[in-house]
């Protein structure tokens, strides 16, 4: 259940093929990017379950889940905590978004979102047809995230 890395080691950007992966997640499911047949997949990388900013971010996206669905988009949230932590976090905050466990941080490394100390940088990728990356936002600080309305605009612009 590891990421398929990039041969060059460079962080992927818009127009690149998104690194493939399969990760365990909430709901007892394994999520494989290669298996998503239709619509864009929004990958939300967040540092940790239960932190104030991560909680605010994921609750915001969760509240707009139907709007993402209207655009045909699927939203997956990834962090290094294990599935048990994700299940507790999701239950505590009523999150319907799938939370994926990148415990070894291989997927985070493949997407170039690990900071100097190996922590996840808050980042968002929109992956379109053919696993082509259509949008990227990597945050240099763990305190800011892309608001749901702006993320919805980014998704809408990639499907037009």
Short mmCIF file of C-alpha atoms in Angstrom, two decimals:
data_model
loop_
_atom_site.label_atom_id
_atom_site.label_comp_id
_atom_site.label_asym_id
_atom_site.label_seq_id
_atom_site.Cartn_x
_atom_site.Cartn_y
_atom_site.Cartn_z
CA UNK A 1 0.00 0.00 0.00
CA UNK A 2 2.65 2.47 -0.96
CA UNK A 3 2.87 5.30 -3.42
CA UNK A 4 4.28 4.82 -6.88
CA UNK A 5 7.13 7.32 -6.77
CA UNK A 6 8.43 9.60 -9.49
CA UNK A 7 11.66 8.61 -11.16
CA UNK A 8 13.05 12.14 -11.19
CA UNK A 9 12.34 12.82 -7.52
CA UNK A 10 10.84 16.19 -8.47
CA UNK A 11 7.59 17.28 -6.87
CA UNK A 12 4.72 16.79 -9.33
CA UNK A 13 2.91 19.84 -10.68
CA UNK A 14 0.10 20.83 -13.00
CA UNK A 15 0.15 18.71 -16.16
CA UNK A 16 2.10 15.86 -14.56
CA UNK A 17 0.71 12.40 -13.98
CA UNK A 18 -0.27 12.05 -10.33
CA UNK A 19 1.65 9.39 -8.42
CA UNK A 20 -0.57 6.38 -7.89
CA UNK A 21 -1.25 4.92 -4.47
CA UNK A 22 -3.44 2.65 -2.40
CA UNK A 23 -4.01 3.56 1.25
CA UNK A 24 -6.28 2.27 4.01
CA UNK A 25 -8.89 4.72 5.19
CA UNK A 26 -12.01 5.27 7.20
CA UNK A 27 -15.01 3.05 6.70
CA UNK A 28 -12.82 -0.05 6.40
CA UNK A 29 -12.01 0.76 2.80
CA UNK A 30 -8.78 0.90 0.80
CA UNK A 31 -8.55 3.91 -1.51
CA UNK A 32 -6.60 3.52 -4.75
CA UNK A 33 -6.13 6.50 -7.03
CA UNK A 34 -5.84 4.17 -9.99
CA UNK A 35 -9.37 2.83 -9.30
CA UNK A 36 -11.19 6.20 -9.43
CA UNK A 37 -12.95 5.96 -12.80
CA UNK A 38 -14.74 9.28 -13.20
CA UNK A 39 -14.60 12.88 -12.16
CA UNK A 40 -11.78 14.75 -10.48
CA UNK A 41 -10.26 13.53 -7.24
CA UNK A 42 -9.35 16.25 -4.74
CA UNK A 43 -6.44 15.16 -2.56
CA UNK A 44 -6.27 17.16 0.67
CA UNK A 45 -3.01 16.63 2.58
CA UNK A 46 -3.31 17.81 6.19
CA UNK A 47 -0.78 17.59 9.05
CA UNK A 48 -2.69 15.87 11.86
CA UNK A 49 -6.03 14.71 13.22
CA UNK A 50 -7.54 16.86 15.93
CA UNK A 51 -5.47 20.00 15.55
CA UNK A 52 -7.46 23.26 15.45
CA UNK A 53 -6.61 24.29 11.87
CA UNK A 54 -6.97 20.77 10.44
CA UNK A 55 -10.32 20.38 12.18
CA UNK A 56 -11.55 23.71 10.81
CA UNK A 57 -10.32 22.86 7.31
CA UNK A 58 -11.86 19.40 7.10
CA UNK A 59 -15.14 20.51 8.66
CA UNK A 60 -15.32 23.28 6.05
CA UNK A 61 -14.78 20.84 3.17
CA UNK A 62 -17.20 18.36 4.75
CA UNK A 63 -19.93 21.03 4.89
CA UNK A 64 -19.54 21.55 1.13
CA UNK A 65 -19.32 17.85 0.24
CA UNK A 66 -22.53 18.02 -1.80
CA UNK A 67 -21.13 20.96 -3.82
CA UNK A 68 -18.04 18.89 -4.65
CA UNK A 69 -20.37 16.04 -5.62
CA UNK A 70 -22.33 18.34 -7.94
CA UNK A 71 -19.05 18.96 -9.78
CA UNK A 72 -18.50 15.19 -10.00
CA UNK A 73 -15.53 15.47 -7.63
CA UNK A 74 -14.45 13.07 -4.92
CA UNK A 75 -12.56 14.47 -1.91
CA UNK A 76 -9.96 12.36 -0.07
CA UNK A 77 -8.08 13.67 2.96
CA UNK A 78 -4.63 12.25 3.75
CA UNK A 79 -2.46 12.52 6.85
CA UNK A 80 0.18 10.37 8.59
CA UNK A 81 -2.05 9.14 11.44
CA UNK A 82 -3.37 5.59 11.44
CA UNK A 83 -6.91 4.54 10.57
CA UNK A 84 -7.96 4.22 14.23
CA UNK A 85 -7.01 7.87 14.82
CA UNK A 86 -8.89 8.87 11.65
CA UNK A 87 -12.01 6.97 12.74
CA UNK A 88 -12.03 8.74 16.13
CA UNK A 89 -11.44 12.14 14.50
CA UNK A 90 -14.19 11.59 11.91
CA UNK A 91 -16.68 10.41 14.54
CA UNK A 92 -15.93 13.31 16.88
CA UNK A 93 -16.49 15.91 14.16
CA UNK A 94 -19.11 14.18 11.99
CA UNK A 95 -16.81 13.98 8.98
CA UNK A 96 -18.13 12.05 5.99
CA UNK A 97 -14.95 12.72 4.00
CA UNK A 98 -12.74 9.65 3.65
CA UNK A 99 -9.60 10.02 5.76
CA UNK A 100 -6.64 8.04 4.41
CA UNK A 101 -3.70 6.82 6.50
CA UNK A 102 -0.28 7.59 5.00
CA UNK A 103 1.52 6.31 8.10
CA UNK A 104 4.89 5.86 6.37
CA UNK A 105 4.49 9.20 4.52
CA UNK A 106 5.34 7.58 1.16
CA UNK A 107 2.43 9.28 -0.58
CA UNK A 108 3.31 12.63 0.99
CA UNK A 109 6.90 12.20 -0.24
CA UNK A 110 5.74 11.25 -3.75
CA UNK A 111 3.64 14.43 -3.93
CA UNK A 112 6.46 16.60 -2.56
CA UNK A 113 4.51 17.91 0.41
CA UNK A 114 6.84 16.96 3.26
CA UNK A 115 8.52 19.83 5.07
CA UNK A 116 12.15 19.90 6.21
CA UNK A 117 11.38 17.94 9.41
CA UNK A 118 9.22 15.40 7.57
CA UNK A 119 5.89 16.90 8.58
CA UNK A 120 3.05 17.17 6.09
CA UNK A 121 2.62 20.61 4.55
CA UNK A 122 -1.02 21.50 4.11
CA UNK A 123 -1.55 20.94 0.37
CA UNK A 124 -4.30 20.32 -2.18
CA UNK A 125 -4.14 18.58 -5.57
CA UNK A 126 -6.96 18.20 -8.07
CA UNK A 127 -6.40 15.11 -10.20
CA UNK A 128 -8.39 14.84 -13.42
CA UNK A 129 -8.87 12.31 -16.19
CA UNK A 130 -5.88 10.11 -16.93
CA UNK A 131 -4.54 10.94 -13.43
CA UNK A 132 -3.35 14.30 -14.76
CA UNK A 133 -2.79 16.92 -12.08
CA UNK A 134 -5.01 19.93 -12.89
CA UNK A 135 -4.44 22.11 -9.82
CA UNK A 136 -1.85 22.30 -7.02
CA UNK A 137 -1.60 24.41 -3.90
CA UNK A 138 1.19 23.71 -1.45
CA UNK A 139 1.16 25.82 1.69
CA UNK A 140 4.43 26.90 3.24
CA UNK A 141 2.76 27.24 6.62
CA UNK A 142 0.57 24.76 8.45
CA UNK A 143 -1.76 27.55 9.57
CA UNK A 144 -3.38 28.44 6.25
CA UNK A 145 -5.61 26.38 4.02
CA UNK A 146 -7.54 26.96 0.83
CA UNK A 147 -11.12 27.92 1.77
CA UNK A 148 -13.83 25.59 0.46
CA UNK A 149 -15.27 28.17 -1.93
CA UNK A 150 -11.88 28.73 -3.57
CA UNK A 151 -11.24 24.99 -3.76
CA UNK A 152 -14.64 24.52 -5.41
CA UNK A 153 -13.71 27.23 -7.93
CA UNK A 154 -10.45 25.41 -8.67
CA UNK A 155 -12.28 22.11 -9.18
CA UNK A 156 -14.89 23.79 -11.42
CA UNK A 157 -12.16 25.39 -13.55
CA UNK A 158 -10.52 22.01 -14.11
CA UNK A 159 -13.73 20.42 -15.36
CA UNK A 160 -14.69 23.22 -17.77
#
